[in-house]
GROMACS .gro file of C-alpha atoms in nm:
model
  341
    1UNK     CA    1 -12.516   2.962  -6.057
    2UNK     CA    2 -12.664   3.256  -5.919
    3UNK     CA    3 -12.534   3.574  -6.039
    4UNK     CA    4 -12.663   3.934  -5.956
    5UNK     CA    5 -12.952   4.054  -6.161
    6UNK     CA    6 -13.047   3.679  -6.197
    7UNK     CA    7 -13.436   3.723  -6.263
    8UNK     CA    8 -13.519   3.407  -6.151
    9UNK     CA    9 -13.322   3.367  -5.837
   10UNK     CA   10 -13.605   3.453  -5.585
   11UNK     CA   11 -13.869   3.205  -5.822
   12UNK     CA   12 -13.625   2.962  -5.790
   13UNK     CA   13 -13.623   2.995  -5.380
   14UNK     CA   14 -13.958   3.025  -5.338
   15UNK     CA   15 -14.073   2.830  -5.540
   16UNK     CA   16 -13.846   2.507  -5.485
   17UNK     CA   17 -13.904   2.621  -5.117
   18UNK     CA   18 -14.290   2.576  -5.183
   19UNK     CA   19 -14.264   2.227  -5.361
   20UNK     CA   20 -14.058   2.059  -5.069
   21UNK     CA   21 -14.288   2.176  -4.797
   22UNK     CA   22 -14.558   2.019  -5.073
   23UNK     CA   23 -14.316   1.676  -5.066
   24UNK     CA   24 -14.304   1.690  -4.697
   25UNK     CA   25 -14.718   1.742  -4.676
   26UNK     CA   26 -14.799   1.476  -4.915
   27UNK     CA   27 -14.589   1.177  -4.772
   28UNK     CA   28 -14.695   1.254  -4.452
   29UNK     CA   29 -15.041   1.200  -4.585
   30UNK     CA   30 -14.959   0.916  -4.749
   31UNK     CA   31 -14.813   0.807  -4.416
   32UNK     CA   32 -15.140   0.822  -4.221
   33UNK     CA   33 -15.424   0.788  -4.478
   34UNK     CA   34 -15.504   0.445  -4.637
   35UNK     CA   35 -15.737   0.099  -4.585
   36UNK     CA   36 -15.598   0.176  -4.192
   37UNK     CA   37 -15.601   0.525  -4.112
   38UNK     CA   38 -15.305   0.646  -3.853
   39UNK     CA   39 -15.264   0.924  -3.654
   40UNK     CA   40 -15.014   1.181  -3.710
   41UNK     CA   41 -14.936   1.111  -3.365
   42UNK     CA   42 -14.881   0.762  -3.419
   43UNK     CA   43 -14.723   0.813  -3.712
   44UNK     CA   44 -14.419   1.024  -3.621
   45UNK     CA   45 -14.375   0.776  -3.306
   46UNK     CA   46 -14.315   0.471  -3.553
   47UNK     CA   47 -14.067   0.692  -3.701
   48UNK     CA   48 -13.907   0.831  -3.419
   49UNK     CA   49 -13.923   0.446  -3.233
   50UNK     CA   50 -13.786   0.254  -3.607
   51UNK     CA   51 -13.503   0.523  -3.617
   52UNK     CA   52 -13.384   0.464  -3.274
   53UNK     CA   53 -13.465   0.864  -3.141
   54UNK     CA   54 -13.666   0.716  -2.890
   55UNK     CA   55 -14.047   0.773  -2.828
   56UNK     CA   56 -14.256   0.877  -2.514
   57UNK     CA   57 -14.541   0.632  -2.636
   58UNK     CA   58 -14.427   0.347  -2.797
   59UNK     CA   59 -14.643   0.276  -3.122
   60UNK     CA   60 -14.884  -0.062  -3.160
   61UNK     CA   61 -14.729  -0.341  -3.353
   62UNK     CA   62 -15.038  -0.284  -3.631
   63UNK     CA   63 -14.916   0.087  -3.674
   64UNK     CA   64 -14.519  -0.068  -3.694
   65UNK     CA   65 -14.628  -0.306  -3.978
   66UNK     CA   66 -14.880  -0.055  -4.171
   67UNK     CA   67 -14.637   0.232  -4.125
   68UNK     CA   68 -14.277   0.104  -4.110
   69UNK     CA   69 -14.366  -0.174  -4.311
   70UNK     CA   70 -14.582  -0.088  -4.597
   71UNK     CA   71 -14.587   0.286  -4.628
   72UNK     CA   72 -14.258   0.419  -4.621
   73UNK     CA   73 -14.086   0.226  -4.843
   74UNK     CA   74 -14.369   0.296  -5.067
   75UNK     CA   75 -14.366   0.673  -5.026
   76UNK     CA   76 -13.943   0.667  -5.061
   77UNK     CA   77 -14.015   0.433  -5.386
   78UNK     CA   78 -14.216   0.714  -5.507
   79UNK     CA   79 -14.070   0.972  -5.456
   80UNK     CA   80 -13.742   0.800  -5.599
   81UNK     CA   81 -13.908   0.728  -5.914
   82UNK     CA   82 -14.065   1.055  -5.962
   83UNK     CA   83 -13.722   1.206  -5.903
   84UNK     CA   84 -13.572   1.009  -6.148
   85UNK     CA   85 -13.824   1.029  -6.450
   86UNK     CA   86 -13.857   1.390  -6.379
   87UNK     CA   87 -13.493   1.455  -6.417
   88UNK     CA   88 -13.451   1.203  -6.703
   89UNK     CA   89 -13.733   1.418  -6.862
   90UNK     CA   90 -13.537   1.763  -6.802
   91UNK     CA   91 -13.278   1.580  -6.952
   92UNK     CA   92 -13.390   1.447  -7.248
   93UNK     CA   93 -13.587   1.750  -7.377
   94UNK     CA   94 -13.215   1.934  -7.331
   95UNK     CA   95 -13.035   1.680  -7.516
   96UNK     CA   96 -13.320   1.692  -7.776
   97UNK     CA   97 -13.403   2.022  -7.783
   98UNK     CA   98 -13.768   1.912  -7.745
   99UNK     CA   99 -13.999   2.049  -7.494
  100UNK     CA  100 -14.210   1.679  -7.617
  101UNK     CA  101 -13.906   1.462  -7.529
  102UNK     CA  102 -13.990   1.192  -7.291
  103UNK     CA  103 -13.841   0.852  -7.192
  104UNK     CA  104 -14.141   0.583  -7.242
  105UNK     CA  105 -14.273   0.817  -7.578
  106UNK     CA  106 -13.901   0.730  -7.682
  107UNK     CA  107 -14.001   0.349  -7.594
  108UNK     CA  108 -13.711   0.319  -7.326
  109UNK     CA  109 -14.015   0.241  -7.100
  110UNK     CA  110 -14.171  -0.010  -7.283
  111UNK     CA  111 -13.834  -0.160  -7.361
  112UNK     CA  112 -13.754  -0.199  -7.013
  113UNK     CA  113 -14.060  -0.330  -6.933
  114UNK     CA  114 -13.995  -0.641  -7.150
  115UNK     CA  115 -13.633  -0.728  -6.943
  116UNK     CA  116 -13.833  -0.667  -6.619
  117UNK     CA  117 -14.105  -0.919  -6.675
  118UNK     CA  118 -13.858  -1.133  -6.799
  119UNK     CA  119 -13.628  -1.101  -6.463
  120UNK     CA  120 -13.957  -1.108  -6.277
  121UNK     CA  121 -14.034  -1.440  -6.434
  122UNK     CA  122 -13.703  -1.552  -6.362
  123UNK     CA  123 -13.605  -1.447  -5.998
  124UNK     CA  124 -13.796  -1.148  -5.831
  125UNK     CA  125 -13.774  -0.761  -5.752
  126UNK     CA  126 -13.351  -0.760  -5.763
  127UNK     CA  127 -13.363  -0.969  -6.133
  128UNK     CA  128 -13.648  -0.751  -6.251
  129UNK     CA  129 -13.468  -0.392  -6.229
  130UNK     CA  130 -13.191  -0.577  -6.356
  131UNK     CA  131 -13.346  -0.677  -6.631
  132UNK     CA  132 -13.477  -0.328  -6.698
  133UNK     CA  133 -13.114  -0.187  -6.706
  134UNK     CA  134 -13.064  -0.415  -6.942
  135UNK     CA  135 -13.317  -0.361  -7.178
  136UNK     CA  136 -13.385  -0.032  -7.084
  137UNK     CA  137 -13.026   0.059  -7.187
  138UNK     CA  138 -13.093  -0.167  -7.545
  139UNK     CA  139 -13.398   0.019  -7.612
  140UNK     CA  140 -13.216   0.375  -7.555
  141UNK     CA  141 -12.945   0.257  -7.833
  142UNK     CA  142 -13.171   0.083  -8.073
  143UNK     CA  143 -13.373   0.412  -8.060
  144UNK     CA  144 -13.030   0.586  -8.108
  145UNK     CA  145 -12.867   0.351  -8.407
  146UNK     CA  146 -13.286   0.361  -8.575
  147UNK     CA  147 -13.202   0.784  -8.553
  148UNK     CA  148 -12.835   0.727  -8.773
  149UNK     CA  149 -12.545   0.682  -8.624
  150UNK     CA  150 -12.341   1.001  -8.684
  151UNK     CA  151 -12.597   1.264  -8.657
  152UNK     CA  152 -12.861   1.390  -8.441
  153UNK     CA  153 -13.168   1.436  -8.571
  154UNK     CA  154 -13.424   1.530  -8.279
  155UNK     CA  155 -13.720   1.460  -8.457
  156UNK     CA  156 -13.620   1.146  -8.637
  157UNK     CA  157 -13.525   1.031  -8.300
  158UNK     CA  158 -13.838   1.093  -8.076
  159UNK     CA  159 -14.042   0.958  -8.396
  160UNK     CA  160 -13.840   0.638  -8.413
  161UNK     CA  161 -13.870   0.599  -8.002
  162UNK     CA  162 -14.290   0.649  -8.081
  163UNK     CA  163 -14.255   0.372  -8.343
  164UNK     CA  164 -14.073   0.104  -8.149
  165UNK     CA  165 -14.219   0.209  -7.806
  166UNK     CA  166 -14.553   0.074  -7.942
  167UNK     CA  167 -14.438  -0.235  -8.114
  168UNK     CA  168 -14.223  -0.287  -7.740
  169UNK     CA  169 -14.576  -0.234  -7.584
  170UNK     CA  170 -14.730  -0.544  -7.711
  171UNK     CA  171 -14.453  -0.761  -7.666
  172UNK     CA  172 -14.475  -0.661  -7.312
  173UNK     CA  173 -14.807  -0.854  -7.335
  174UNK     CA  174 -14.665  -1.143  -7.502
  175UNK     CA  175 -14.383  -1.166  -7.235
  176UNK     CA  176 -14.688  -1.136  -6.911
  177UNK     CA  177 -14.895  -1.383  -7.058
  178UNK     CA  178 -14.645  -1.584  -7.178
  179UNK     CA  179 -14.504  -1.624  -6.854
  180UNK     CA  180 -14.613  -1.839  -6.470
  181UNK     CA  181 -14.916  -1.531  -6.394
  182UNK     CA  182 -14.852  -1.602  -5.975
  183UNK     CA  183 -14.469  -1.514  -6.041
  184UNK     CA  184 -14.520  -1.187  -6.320
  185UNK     CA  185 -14.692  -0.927  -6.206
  186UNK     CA  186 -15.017  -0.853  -6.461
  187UNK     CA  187 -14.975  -0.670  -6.769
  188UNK     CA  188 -15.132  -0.316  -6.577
  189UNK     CA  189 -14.844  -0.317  -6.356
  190UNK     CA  190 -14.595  -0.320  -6.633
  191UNK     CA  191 -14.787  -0.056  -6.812
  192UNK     CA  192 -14.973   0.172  -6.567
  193UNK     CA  193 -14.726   0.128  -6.293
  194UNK     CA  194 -14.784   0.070  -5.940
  195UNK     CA  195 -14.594   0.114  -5.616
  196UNK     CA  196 -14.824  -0.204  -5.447
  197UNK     CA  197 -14.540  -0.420  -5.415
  198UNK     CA  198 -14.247  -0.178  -5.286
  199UNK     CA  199 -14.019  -0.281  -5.015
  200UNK     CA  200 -13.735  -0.220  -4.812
  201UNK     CA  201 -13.566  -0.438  -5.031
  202UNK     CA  202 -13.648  -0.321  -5.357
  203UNK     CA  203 -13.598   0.017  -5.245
  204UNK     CA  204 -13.204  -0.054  -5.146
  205UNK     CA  205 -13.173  -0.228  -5.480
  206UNK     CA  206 -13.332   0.072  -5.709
  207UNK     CA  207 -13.167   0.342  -5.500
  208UNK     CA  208 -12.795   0.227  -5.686
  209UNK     CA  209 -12.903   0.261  -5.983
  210UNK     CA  210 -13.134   0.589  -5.929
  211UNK     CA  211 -12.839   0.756  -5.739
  212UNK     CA  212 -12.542   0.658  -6.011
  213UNK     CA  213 -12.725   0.746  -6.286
  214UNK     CA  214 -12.893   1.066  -6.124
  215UNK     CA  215 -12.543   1.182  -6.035
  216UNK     CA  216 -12.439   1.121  -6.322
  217UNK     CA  217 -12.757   1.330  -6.533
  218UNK     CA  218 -12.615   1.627  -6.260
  219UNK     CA  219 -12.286   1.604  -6.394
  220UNK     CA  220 -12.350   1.683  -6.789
  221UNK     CA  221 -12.577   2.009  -6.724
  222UNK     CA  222 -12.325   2.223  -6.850
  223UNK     CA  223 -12.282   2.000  -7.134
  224UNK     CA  224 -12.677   2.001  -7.201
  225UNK     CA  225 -12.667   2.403  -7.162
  226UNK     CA  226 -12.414   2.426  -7.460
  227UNK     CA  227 -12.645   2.171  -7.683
  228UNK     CA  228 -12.958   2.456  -7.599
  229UNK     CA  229 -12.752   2.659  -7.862
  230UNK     CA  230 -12.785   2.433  -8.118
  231UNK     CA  231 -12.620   2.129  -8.213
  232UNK     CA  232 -12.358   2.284  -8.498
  233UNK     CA  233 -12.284   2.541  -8.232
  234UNK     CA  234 -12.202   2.305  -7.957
  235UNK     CA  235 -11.961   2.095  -8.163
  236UNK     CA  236 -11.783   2.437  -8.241
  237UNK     CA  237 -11.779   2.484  -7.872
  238UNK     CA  238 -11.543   2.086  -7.817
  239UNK     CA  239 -11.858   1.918  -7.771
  240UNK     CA  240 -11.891   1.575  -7.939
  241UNK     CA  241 -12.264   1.573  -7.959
  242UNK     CA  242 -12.321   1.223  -8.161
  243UNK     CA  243 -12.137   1.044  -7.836
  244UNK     CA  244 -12.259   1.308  -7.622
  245UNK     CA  245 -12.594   1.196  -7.731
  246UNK     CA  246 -12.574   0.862  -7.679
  247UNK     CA  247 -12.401   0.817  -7.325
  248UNK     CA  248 -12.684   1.044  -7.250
  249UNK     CA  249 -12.929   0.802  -7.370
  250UNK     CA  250 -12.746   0.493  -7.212
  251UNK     CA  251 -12.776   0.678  -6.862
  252UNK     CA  252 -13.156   0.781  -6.883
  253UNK     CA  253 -13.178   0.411  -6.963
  254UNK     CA  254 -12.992   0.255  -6.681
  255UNK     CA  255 -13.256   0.518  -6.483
  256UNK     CA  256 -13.554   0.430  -6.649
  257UNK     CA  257 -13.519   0.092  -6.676
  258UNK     CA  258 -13.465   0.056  -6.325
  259UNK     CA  259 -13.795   0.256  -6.264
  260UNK     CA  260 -13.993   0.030  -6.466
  261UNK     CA  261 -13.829  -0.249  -6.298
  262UNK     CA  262 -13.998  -0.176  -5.990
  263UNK     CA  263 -14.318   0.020  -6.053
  264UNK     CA  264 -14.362  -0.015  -6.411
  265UNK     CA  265 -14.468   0.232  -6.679
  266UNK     CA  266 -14.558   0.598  -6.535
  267UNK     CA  267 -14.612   0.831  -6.774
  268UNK     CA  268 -14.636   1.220  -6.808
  269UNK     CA  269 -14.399   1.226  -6.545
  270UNK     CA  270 -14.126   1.297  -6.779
  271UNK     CA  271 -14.262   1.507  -6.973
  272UNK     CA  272 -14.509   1.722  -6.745
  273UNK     CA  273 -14.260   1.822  -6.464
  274UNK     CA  274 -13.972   1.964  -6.638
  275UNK     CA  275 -14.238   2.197  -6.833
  276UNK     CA  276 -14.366   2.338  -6.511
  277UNK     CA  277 -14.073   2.361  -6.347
  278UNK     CA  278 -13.903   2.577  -6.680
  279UNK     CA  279 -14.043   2.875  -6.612
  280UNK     CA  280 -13.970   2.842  -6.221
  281UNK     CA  281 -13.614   2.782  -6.242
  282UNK     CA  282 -13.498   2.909  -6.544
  283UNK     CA  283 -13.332   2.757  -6.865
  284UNK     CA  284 -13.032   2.601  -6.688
  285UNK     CA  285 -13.027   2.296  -6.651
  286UNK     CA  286 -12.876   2.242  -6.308
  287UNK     CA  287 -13.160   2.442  -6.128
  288UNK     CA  288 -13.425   2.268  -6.362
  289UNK     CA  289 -13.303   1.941  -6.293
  290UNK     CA  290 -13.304   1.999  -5.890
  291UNK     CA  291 -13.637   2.168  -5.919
  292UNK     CA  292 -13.751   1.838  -6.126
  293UNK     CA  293 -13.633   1.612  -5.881
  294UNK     CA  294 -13.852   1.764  -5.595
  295UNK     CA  295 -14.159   1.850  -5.815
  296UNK     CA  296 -14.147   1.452  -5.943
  297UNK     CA  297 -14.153   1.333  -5.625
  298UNK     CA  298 -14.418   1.500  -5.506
  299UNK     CA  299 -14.584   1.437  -5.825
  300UNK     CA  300 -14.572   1.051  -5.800
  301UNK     CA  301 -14.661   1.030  -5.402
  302UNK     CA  302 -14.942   1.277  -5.452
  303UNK     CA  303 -15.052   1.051  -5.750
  304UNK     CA  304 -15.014   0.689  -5.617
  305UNK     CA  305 -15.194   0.882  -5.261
  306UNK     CA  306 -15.496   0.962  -5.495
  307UNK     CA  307 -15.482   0.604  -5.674
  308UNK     CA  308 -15.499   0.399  -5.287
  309UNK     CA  309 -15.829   0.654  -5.183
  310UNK     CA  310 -16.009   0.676  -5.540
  311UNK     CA  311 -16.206   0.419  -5.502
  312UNK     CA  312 -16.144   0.226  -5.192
  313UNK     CA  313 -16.070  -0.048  -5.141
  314UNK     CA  314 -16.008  -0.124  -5.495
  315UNK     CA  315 -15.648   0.062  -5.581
  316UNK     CA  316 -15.606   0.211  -5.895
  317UNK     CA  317 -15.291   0.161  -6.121
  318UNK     CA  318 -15.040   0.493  -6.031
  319UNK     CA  319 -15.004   0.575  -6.427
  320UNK     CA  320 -15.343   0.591  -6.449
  321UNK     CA  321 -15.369   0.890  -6.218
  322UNK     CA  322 -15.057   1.066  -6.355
  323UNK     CA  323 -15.247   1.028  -6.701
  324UNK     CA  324 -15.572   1.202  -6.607
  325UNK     CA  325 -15.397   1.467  -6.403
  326UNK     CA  326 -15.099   1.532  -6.655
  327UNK     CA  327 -15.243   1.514  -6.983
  328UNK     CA  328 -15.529   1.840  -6.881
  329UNK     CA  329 -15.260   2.028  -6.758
  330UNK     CA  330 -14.996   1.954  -7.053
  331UNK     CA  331 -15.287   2.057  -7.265
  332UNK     CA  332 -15.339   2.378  -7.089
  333UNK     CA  333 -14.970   2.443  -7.104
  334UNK     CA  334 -14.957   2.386  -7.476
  335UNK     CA  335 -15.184   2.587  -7.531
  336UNK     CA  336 -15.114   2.902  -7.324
  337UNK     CA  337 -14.825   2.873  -7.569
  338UNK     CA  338 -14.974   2.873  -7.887
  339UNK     CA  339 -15.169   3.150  -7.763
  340UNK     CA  340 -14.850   3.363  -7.634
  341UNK     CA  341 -14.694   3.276  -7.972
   0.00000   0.00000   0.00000
């Protein structure tokens, strides 16, 4: 809400102002740059001819299937998924009260990486995010029910998701090689993540799940406000923070798991974007979770941009990018605040 004398209200403008101009920027980048450059030109006349707005020149059927056919569901994939880790990543360091609370170093990730292989194995892009749901959702509970059952102990919890996120990590390997290699995609997808395979299909499928459970993230930001008090304080405030906590967890893994389902493991994206984002927005957690749902996108399509031109023509898994730009610049951030402290 903005109220008067709200310090942060022009940041906030400006600043989410400046990250969707950066959103708009990078995909159309990612739009025209690749193994087949296209012209801006060409590009916004695929657009404007696929969308039925009509075009003065109509586009050649290569820049159709490059465009309209490869790149844009790719760049909407990304920009999904970095929307949804990012806010799942706002979210969980409320619930947590953990600036290093992250879905995949709670092992949700690597859980729902298991179930996706496993639906991949059995029946393609639709059976894969569902079996990240699935297992994604699991993972989230096990991690809860490992933390105790009545009582919320944020460290116990992100130490028991670090714990059974790396024993989940091999048995992602097991699962890959385990299974027919032409059907499951290799082990780096699963892992590093890539958007190499994204379609219109897969898209429609992920975008239920992404939207519902987004939505649904949006709707407990109040709730996630009162837990920044403290947990005792909350429950004197009506909030039931042991079933608070766990819905919570069930969401982010309905979200994550779809993620993985489709791209795999990304990491830092969770746990990087929120932190920026903080001091841009402000502590609450409706303006940092809309400023984390731009700033993730742009994140993810800026990073999987970087991992198709690298080292052309060979294209480099997404995570792997995220991981050499995020884990400098959470360094830098953690310690700018050891030195402010």
């Amino acid at each position: 809400m903005n109220r008067p004398g709200d310090p942060y209200r022009l940041r906030r403008r400006v600043g989410v102002g400046v990250v969707s101009v950066g959103l708009l920027v990078v995909a159309g980048a990612s739009l025209s740059m690749g193994a087949v450059d296209v012209e801006p030109g060409e590009v916004v006349s695929v657009l404007a001819h696929e969308l039925g707005l009509g075009s003065e020149t109509p586009p050649s059927d290569q820049a159709v299937a490059v465009v309209w056919g490869l790149r844009v569901p790719r760049v909407i994939m990304g920009a999904l998924v970095g929307s949804a880790l990012a806010i799942s990543g706002a979210a969980l360091q409320g619930l947590l009260r953990n600036d290093l609370a992250d879905p995949h170093l709670l092992g949700i990730g690597p859980g729902a990486a298991i179930g996706a292989a496993v639906g991949a194995a059995l029946g393609g892009v639709q059976a894969a995010i569902a079996g990240g749901v699935v297992t994604g959702v699991l993972t989230a509970f096990a991690v809860r029910r490992l933390a105790r059952a009545r009582t919320v102990d944020p460290n116990r919890l992100i130490l028991s998701g670090v714990a059974l996120g790396a024993t989940l990590s091999a048995w992602v390997g097991f699962v890959v090689f385990g299974s027919d290699r032409s059907v499951v995609p290799p082990i780096e997808f699963w892992l590093l993540g890539s958007f190499s395979g994204a379609t219109w299909r897969g898209v429609g499928t992920v975008s239920v799940f992404l939207i519902v459970g987004g939505a649904a993230l949006f709707g407990v930001t109040r709730t996630l406000d009162m837990l920044v008090l403290g947990h005792r304080e909350a429950s004197h405030l009506g909030v039931d923070v042991g079933l608070f906590t766990t819905i919570c967890l069930i969401v982010i893994g309905v979200v994550v798991g779809s993620t993985v389902g489709v791209a795999g493991v990304i990491v830092f994206v969770g746990l990087l974007i929120p932190q920026l984002m903080r001091p841009i927005t402000g502590p609450f957690h409706r303006h940092l979770m809309l400023g984390s749902l731009v700033a993730g996108a742009v994140f993810v399509v800026a990073s999987d941009l970087v991992a198709r031109l690298a080292i052309e023509p060979v294209e480099l898994p997404v995570g792997l990018v995220t991981s050499v730009l995020g884990g400098p610049m959470f360094l830098w951030i953690v310690s700018r605040r050891r030195r402010v402290v």
